[in-house]
mmCIF file of C-alpha atoms in Angstrom:
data_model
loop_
_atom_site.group_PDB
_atom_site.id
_atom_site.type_symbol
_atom_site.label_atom_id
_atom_site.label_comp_id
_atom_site.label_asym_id
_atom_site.label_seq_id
_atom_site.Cartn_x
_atom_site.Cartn_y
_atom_site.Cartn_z
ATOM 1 C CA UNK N 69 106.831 -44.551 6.286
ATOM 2 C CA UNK N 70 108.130 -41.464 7.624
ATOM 3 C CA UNK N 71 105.890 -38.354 6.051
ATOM 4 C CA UNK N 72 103.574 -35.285 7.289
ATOM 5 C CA UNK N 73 100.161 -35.422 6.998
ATOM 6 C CA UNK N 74 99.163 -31.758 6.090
ATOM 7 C CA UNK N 75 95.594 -30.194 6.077
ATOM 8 C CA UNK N 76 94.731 -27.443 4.872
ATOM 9 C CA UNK N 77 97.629 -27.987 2.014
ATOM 10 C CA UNK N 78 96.633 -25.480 -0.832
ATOM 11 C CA UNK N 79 95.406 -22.793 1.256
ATOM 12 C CA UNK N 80 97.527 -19.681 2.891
ATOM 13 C CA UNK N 81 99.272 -21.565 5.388
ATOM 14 C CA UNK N 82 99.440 -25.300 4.414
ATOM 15 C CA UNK N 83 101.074 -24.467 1.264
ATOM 16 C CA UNK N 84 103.999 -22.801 3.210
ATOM 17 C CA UNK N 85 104.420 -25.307 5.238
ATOM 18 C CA UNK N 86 103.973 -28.240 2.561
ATOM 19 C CA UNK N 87 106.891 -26.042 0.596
ATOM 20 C CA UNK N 88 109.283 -25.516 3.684
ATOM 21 C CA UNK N 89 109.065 -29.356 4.761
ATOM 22 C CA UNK N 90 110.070 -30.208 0.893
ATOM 23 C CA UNK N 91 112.665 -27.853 0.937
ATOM 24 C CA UNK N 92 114.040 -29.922 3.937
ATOM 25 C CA UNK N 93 113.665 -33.253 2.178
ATOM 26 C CA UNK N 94 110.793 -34.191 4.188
ATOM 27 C CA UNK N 95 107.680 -36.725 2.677
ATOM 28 C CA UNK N 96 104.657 -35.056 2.440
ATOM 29 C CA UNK N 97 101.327 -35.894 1.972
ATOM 30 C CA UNK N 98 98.832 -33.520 1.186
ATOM 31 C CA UNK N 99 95.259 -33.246 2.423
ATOM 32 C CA UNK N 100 92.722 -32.181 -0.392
ATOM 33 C CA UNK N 101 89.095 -32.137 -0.724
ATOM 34 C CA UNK N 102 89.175 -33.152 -4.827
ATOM 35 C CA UNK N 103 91.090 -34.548 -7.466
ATOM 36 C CA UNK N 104 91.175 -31.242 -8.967
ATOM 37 C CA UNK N 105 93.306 -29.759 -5.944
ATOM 38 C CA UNK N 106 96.371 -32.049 -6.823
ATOM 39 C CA UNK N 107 97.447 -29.466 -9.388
ATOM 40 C CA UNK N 108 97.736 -26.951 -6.642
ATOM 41 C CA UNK N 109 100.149 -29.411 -4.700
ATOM 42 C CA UNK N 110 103.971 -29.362 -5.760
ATOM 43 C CA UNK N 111 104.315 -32.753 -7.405
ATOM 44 C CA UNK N 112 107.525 -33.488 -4.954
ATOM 45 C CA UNK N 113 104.145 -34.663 -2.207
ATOM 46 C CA UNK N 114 101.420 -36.732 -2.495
ATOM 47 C CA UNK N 115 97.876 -35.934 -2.161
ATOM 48 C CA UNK N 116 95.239 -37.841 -0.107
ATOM 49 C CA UNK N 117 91.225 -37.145 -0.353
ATOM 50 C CA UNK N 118 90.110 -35.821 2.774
ATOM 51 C CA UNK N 119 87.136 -34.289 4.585
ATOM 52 C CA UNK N 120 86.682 -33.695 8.126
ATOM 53 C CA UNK N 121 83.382 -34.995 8.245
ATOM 54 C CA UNK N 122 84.715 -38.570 7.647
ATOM 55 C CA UNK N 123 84.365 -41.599 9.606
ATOM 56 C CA UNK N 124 86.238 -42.145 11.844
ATOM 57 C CA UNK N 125 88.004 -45.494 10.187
ATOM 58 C CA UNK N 126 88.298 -43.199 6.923
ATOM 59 C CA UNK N 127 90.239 -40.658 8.836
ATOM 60 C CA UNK N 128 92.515 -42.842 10.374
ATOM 61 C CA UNK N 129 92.984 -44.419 6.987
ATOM 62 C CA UNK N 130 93.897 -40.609 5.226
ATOM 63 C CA UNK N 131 96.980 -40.699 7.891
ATOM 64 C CA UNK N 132 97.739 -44.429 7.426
ATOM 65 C CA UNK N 133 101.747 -43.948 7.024
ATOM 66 C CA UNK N 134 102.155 -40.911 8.456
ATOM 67 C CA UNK N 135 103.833 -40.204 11.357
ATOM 68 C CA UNK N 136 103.496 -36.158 12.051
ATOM 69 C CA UNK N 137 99.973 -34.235 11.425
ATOM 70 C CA UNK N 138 99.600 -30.428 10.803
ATOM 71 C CA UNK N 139 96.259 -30.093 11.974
ATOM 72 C CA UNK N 140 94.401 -25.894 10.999
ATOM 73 C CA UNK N 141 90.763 -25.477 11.262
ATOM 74 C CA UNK N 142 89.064 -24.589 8.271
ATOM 75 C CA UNK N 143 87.763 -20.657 8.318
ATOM 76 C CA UNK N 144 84.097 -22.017 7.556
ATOM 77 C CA UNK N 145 84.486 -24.577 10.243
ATOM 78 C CA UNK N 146 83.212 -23.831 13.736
ATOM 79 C CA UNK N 147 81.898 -26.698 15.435
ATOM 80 C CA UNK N 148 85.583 -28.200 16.226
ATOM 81 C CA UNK N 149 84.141 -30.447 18.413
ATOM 82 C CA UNK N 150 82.547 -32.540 15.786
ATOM 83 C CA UNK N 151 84.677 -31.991 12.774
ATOM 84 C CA UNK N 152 88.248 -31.769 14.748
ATOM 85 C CA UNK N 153 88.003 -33.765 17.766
ATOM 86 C CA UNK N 154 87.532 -37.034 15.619
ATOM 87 C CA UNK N 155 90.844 -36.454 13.396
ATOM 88 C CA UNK N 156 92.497 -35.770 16.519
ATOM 89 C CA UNK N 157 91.297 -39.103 18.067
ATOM 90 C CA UNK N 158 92.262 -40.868 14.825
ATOM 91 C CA UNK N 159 95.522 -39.189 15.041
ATOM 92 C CA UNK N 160 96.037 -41.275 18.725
ATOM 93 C CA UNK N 161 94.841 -44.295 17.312
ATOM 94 C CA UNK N 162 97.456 -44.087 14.276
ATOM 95 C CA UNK N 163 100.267 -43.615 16.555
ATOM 96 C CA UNK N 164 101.108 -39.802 15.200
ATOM 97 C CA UNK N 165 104.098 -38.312 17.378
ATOM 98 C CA UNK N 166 103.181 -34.935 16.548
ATOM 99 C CA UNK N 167 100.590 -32.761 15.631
ATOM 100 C CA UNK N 168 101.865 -28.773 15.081
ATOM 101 C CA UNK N 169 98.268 -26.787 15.381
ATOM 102 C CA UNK N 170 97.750 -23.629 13.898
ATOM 103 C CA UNK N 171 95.975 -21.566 16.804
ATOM 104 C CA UNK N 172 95.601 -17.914 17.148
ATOM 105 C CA UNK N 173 97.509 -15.426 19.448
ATOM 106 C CA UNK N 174 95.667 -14.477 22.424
ATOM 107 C CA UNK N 175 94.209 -17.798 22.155
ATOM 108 C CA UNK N 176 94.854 -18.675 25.951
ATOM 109 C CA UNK N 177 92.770 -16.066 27.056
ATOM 110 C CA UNK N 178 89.923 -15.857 24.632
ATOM 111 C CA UNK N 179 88.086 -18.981 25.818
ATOM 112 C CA UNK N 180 84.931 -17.990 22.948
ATOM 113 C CA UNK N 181 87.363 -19.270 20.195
ATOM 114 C CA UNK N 182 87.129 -22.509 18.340
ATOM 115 C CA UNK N 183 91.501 -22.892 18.518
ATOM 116 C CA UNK N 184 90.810 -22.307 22.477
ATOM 117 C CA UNK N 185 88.630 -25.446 22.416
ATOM 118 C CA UNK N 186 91.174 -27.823 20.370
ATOM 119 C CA UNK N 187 93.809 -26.551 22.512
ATOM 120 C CA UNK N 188 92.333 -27.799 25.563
ATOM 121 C CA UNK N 189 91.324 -30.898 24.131
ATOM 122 C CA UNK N 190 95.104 -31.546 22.818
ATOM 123 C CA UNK N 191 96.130 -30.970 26.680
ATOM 124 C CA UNK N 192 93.276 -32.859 28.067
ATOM 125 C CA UNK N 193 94.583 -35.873 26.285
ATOM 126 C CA UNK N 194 98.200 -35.410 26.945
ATOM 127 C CA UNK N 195 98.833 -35.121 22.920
ATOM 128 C CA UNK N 196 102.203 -34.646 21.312
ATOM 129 C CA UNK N 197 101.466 -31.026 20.363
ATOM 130 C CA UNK N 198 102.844 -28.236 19.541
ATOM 131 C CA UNK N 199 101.025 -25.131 19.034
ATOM 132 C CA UNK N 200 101.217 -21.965 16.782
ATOM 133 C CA UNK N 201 99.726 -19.148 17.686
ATOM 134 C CA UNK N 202 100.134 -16.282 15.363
ATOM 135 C CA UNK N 203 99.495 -13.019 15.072
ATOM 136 C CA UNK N 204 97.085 -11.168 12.182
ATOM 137 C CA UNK N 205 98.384 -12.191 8.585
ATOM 138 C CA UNK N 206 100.050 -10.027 6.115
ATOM 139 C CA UNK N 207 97.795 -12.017 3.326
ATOM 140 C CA UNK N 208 94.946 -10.214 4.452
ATOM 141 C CA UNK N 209 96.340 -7.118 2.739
ATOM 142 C CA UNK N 210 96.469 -9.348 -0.047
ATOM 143 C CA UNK N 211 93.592 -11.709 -0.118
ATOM 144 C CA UNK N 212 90.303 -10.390 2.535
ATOM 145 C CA UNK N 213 91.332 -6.311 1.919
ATOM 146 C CA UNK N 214 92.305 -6.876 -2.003
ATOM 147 C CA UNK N 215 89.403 -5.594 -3.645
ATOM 148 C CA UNK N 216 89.181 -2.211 -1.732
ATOM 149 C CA UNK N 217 92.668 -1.301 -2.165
ATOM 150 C CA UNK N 218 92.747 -2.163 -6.060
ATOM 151 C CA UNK N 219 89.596 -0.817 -6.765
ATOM 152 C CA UNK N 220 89.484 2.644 -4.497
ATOM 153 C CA UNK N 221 93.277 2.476 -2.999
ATOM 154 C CA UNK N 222 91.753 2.044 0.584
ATOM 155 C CA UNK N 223 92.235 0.006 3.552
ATOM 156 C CA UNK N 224 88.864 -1.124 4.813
ATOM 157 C CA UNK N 225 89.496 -2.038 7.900
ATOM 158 C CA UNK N 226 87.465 -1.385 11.884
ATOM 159 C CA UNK N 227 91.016 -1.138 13.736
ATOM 160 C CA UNK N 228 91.126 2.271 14.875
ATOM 161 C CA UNK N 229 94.505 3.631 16.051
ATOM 162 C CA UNK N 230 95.679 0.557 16.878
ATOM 163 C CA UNK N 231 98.798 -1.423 16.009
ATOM 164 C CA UNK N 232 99.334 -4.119 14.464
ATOM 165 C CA UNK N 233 102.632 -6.632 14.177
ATOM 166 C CA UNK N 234 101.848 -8.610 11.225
ATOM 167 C CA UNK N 235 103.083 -12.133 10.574
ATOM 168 C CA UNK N 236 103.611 -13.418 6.922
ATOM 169 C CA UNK N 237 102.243 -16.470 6.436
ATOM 170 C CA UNK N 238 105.444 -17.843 4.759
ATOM 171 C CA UNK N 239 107.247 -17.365 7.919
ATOM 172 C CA UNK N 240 104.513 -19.101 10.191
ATOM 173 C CA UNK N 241 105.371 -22.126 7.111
ATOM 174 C CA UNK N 242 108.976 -22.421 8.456
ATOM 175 C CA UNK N 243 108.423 -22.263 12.082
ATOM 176 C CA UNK N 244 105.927 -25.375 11.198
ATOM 177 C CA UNK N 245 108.667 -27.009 9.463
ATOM 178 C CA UNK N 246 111.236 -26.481 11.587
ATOM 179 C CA UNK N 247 109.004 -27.275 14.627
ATOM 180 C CA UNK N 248 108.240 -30.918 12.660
ATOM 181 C CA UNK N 249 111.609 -31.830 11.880
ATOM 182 C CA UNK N 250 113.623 -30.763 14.899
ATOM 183 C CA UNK N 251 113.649 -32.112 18.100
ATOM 184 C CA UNK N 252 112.455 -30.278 21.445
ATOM 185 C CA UNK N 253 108.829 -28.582 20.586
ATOM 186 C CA UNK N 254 106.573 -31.099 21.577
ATOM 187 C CA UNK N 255 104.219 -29.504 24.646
ATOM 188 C CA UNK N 256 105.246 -25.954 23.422
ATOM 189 C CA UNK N 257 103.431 -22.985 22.262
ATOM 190 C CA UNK N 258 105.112 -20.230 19.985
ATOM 191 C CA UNK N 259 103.345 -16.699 19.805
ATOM 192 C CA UNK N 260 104.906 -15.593 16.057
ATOM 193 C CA UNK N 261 104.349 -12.266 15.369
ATOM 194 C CA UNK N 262 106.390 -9.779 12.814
ATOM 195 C CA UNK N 263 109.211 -7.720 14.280
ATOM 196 C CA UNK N 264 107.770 -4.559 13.288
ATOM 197 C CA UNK N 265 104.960 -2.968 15.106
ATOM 198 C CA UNK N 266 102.666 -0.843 12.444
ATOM 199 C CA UNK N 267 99.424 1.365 12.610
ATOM 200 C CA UNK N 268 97.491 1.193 9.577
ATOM 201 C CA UNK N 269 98.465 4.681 8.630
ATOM 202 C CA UNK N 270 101.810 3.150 8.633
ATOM 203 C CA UNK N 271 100.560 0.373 6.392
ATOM 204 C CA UNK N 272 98.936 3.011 3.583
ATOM 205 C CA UNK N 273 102.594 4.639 3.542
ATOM 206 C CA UNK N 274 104.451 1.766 3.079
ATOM 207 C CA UNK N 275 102.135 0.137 0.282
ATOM 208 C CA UNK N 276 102.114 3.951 -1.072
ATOM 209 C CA UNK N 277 105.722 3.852 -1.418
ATOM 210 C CA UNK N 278 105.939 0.228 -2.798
ATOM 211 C CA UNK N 279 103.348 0.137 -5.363
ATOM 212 C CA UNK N 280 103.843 3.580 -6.369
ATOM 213 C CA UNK N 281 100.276 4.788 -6.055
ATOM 214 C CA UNK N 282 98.191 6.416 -3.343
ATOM 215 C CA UNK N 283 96.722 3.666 -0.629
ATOM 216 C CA UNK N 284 94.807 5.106 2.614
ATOM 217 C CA UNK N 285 93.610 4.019 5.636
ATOM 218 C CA UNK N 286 89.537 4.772 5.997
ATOM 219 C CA UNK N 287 89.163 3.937 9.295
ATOM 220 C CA UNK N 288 85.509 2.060 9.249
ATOM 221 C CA UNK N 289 83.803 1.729 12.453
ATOM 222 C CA UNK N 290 82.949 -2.052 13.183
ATOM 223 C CA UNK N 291 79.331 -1.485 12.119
ATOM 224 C CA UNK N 292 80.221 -0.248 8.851
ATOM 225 C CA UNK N 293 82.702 -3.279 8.462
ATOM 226 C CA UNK N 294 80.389 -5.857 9.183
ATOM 227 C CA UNK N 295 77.495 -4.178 7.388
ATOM 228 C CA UNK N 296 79.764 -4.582 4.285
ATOM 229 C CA UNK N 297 80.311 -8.154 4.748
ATOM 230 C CA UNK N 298 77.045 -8.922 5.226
ATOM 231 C CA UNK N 299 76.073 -7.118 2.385
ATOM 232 C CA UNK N 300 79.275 -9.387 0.449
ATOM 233 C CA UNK N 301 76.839 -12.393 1.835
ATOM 234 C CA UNK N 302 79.514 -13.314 4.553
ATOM 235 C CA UNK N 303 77.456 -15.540 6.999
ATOM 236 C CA UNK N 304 76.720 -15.041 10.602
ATOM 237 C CA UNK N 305 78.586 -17.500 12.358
ATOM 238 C CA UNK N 306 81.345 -16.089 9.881
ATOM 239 C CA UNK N 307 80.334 -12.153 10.337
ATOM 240 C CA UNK N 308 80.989 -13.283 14.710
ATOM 241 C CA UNK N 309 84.208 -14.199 14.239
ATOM 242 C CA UNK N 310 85.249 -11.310 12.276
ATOM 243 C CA UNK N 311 83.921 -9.062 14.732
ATOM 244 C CA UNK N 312 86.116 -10.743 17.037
ATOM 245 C CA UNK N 313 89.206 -10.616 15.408
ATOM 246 C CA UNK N 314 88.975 -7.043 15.094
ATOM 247 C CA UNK N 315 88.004 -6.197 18.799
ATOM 248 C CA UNK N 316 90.729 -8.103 19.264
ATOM 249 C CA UNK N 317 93.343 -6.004 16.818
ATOM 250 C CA UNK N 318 91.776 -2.919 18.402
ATOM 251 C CA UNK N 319 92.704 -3.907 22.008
ATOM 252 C CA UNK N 320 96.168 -3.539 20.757
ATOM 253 C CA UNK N 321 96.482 -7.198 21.429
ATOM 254 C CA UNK N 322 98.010 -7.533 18.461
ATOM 255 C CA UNK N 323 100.686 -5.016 18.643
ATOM 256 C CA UNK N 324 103.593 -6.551 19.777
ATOM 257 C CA UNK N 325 106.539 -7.582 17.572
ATOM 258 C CA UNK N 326 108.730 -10.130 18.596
ATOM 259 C CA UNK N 327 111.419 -11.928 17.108
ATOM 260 C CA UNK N 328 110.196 -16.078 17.677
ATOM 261 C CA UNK N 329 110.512 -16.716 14.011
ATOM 262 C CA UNK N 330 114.144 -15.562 14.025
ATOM 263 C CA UNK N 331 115.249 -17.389 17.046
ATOM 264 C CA UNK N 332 112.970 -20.742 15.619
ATOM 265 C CA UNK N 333 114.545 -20.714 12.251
ATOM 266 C CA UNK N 334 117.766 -18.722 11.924
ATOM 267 C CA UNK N 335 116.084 -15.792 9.721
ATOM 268 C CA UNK N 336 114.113 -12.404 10.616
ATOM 269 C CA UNK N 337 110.493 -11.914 10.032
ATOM 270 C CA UNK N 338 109.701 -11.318 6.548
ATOM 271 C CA UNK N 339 108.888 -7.074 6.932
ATOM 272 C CA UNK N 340 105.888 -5.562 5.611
ATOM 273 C CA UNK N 341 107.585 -3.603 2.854
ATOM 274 C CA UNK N 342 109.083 -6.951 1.724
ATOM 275 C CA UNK N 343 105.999 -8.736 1.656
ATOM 276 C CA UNK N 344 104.347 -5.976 -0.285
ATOM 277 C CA UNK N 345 106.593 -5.867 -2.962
ATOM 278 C CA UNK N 346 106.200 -10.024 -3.495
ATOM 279 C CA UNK N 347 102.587 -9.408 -4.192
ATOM 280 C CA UNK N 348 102.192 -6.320 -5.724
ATOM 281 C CA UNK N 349 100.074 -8.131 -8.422
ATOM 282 C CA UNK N 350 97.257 -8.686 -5.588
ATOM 283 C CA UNK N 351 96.711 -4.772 -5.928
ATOM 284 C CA UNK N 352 96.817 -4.212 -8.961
ATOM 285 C CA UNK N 353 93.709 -3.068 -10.949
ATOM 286 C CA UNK N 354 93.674 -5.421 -13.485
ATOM 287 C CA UNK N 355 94.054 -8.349 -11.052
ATOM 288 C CA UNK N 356 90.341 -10.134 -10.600
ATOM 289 C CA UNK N 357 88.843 -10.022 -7.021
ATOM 290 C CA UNK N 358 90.483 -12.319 -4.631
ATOM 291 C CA UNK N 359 88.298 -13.890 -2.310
ATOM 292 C CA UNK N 360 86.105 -11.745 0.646
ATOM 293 C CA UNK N 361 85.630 -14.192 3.265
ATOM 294 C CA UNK N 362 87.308 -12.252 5.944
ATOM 295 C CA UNK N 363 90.817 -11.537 7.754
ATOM 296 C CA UNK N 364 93.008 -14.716 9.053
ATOM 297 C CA UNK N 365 94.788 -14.426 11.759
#
């Protein structure tokens, strides 16, 4: 059996790139953590049970016919040594010819992250990676900021004046697919970042414009942005990665457009006012809170 083994598979990310590997005819099988998950998978895939903290025989028996892994670490998962090694190990012992990690730009030189770690450990054992390393996500406007902007039209958010080059998590979904089903990406990384370069000023305009209503940028300082999650009940070990994330947005590491996705797959970016107006429900006031756990990137 030929198929893709995809964690991750109903959340931002995985459900792009389960979608995109359909659309290209492609078996997939879907990692999810209950039965009731399989309504959240397309019914073109199958779904498999699956937790990282399996045995080691148990994972190698969730990719039993599977030939190509999309491996993403779970936000509430830090430890990657003891939940993501093992699948990785299991993914050797199964034979896999490919596993397409979802990393995080600036990843190379930010040795304190968790996708630095896995990273190394894919090199260290000469795996047939390829890595994806992309830049903040638009769907933090829609999911992590949500609540703020529906509720008081404001971006919360401790990034200063700086600039950001947002990448739609759709888009990072093709470059995975494309990456699994055509030759020449094994041993490469991809930095994917939007081709449009935007302060959050920029941002309130553009939602402004879209959804027709006044959105502005606060500004917060980082203490006033973690005090906030913390007072949402966001965890530590959660709370230390946002502050990174942000330190890192506000370094203007994040900044740079470039135009990977277009050369990867044939087709530009997806651009911010775009995105905006394909979830314009996500701001609206009558829409319930969408979840607070913090920014992707």
């Amino acid at each position: 059996m030929s198929a893709v083994f995809v964690t991750g598979a109903t959340g931002t990310v995985g459900s792009a790139v389960v979608g995109h590997l359909l659309a290209r005819g492609e078996s997939v099988v879907a990692a999810i953590r209950g039965p009731e998950d399989a309504a959240r998978v397309p019914a073109e895939a199958s779904t498999r049970l699956f937790d990282f903290a399996a045995s080691r025989a148990e994972l190698r028996a969730a990719l039993t016919g599977c030939d190509r892994l999309f491996l993403m670490r779970p936000p509430a998962i830090v430890d990657v040594r003891r939940f993501l090694f093992p699948l990785v190990d299991a993914a050797r012992d199964e034979g896999i010819q490919q596993i397409v990690f979802l990393s995080l730009q600036g990843v190379q030189v930010n040795r304190r992250t968790p996708h630095h770690a896995v990273e190394s450990y894919l090199r260290a054992l000469d795996a047939p990676y390829t890595l994806l390393r992309p830049n903040f996500f638009a769907q933090n406007l829609a999911t992590a900021y949500a609540q703020r902007i529906r509720e008081s039209g404001e971006i919360f958010v401790p990034a200063g004046s700086s600039r950001t080059a947002f990448i739609d998590a759709r888009d990072i979904g093709r470059v995975a697919a494309t990456a699994l089903t055509v030759e020449g990406h094994l041993q490469k990384a991809y930095t994917l970042s939007g081709e449009q370069s935007l302060t959050y000023e920029q941002v309130a305009a553009i939602m402004t414009d879209v959804l027709g209503r006044p959105i502005r940028y606060t500004r917060p300082s980082e203490q006033e942005y973690l005090a906030a999650m913390a007072a949402e009940g966001v965890p530590p070990d959660r709370l230390a990665v946002l502050k990174m994330i942000h330190r890192v947005v506000r370094l203007n590491i994040s900044a740079f457009p470039n135009r990977t996705v277009r050369r990867l797959t044939g087709r530009a970016a997806t651009p911010l006012e775009e995105f905006v107006r394909d979830h314009a429900e996500a701001w609206t006031p009558a829409t319930p809170p969408a979840h607070r756990n913090g920014p992707e990137s």
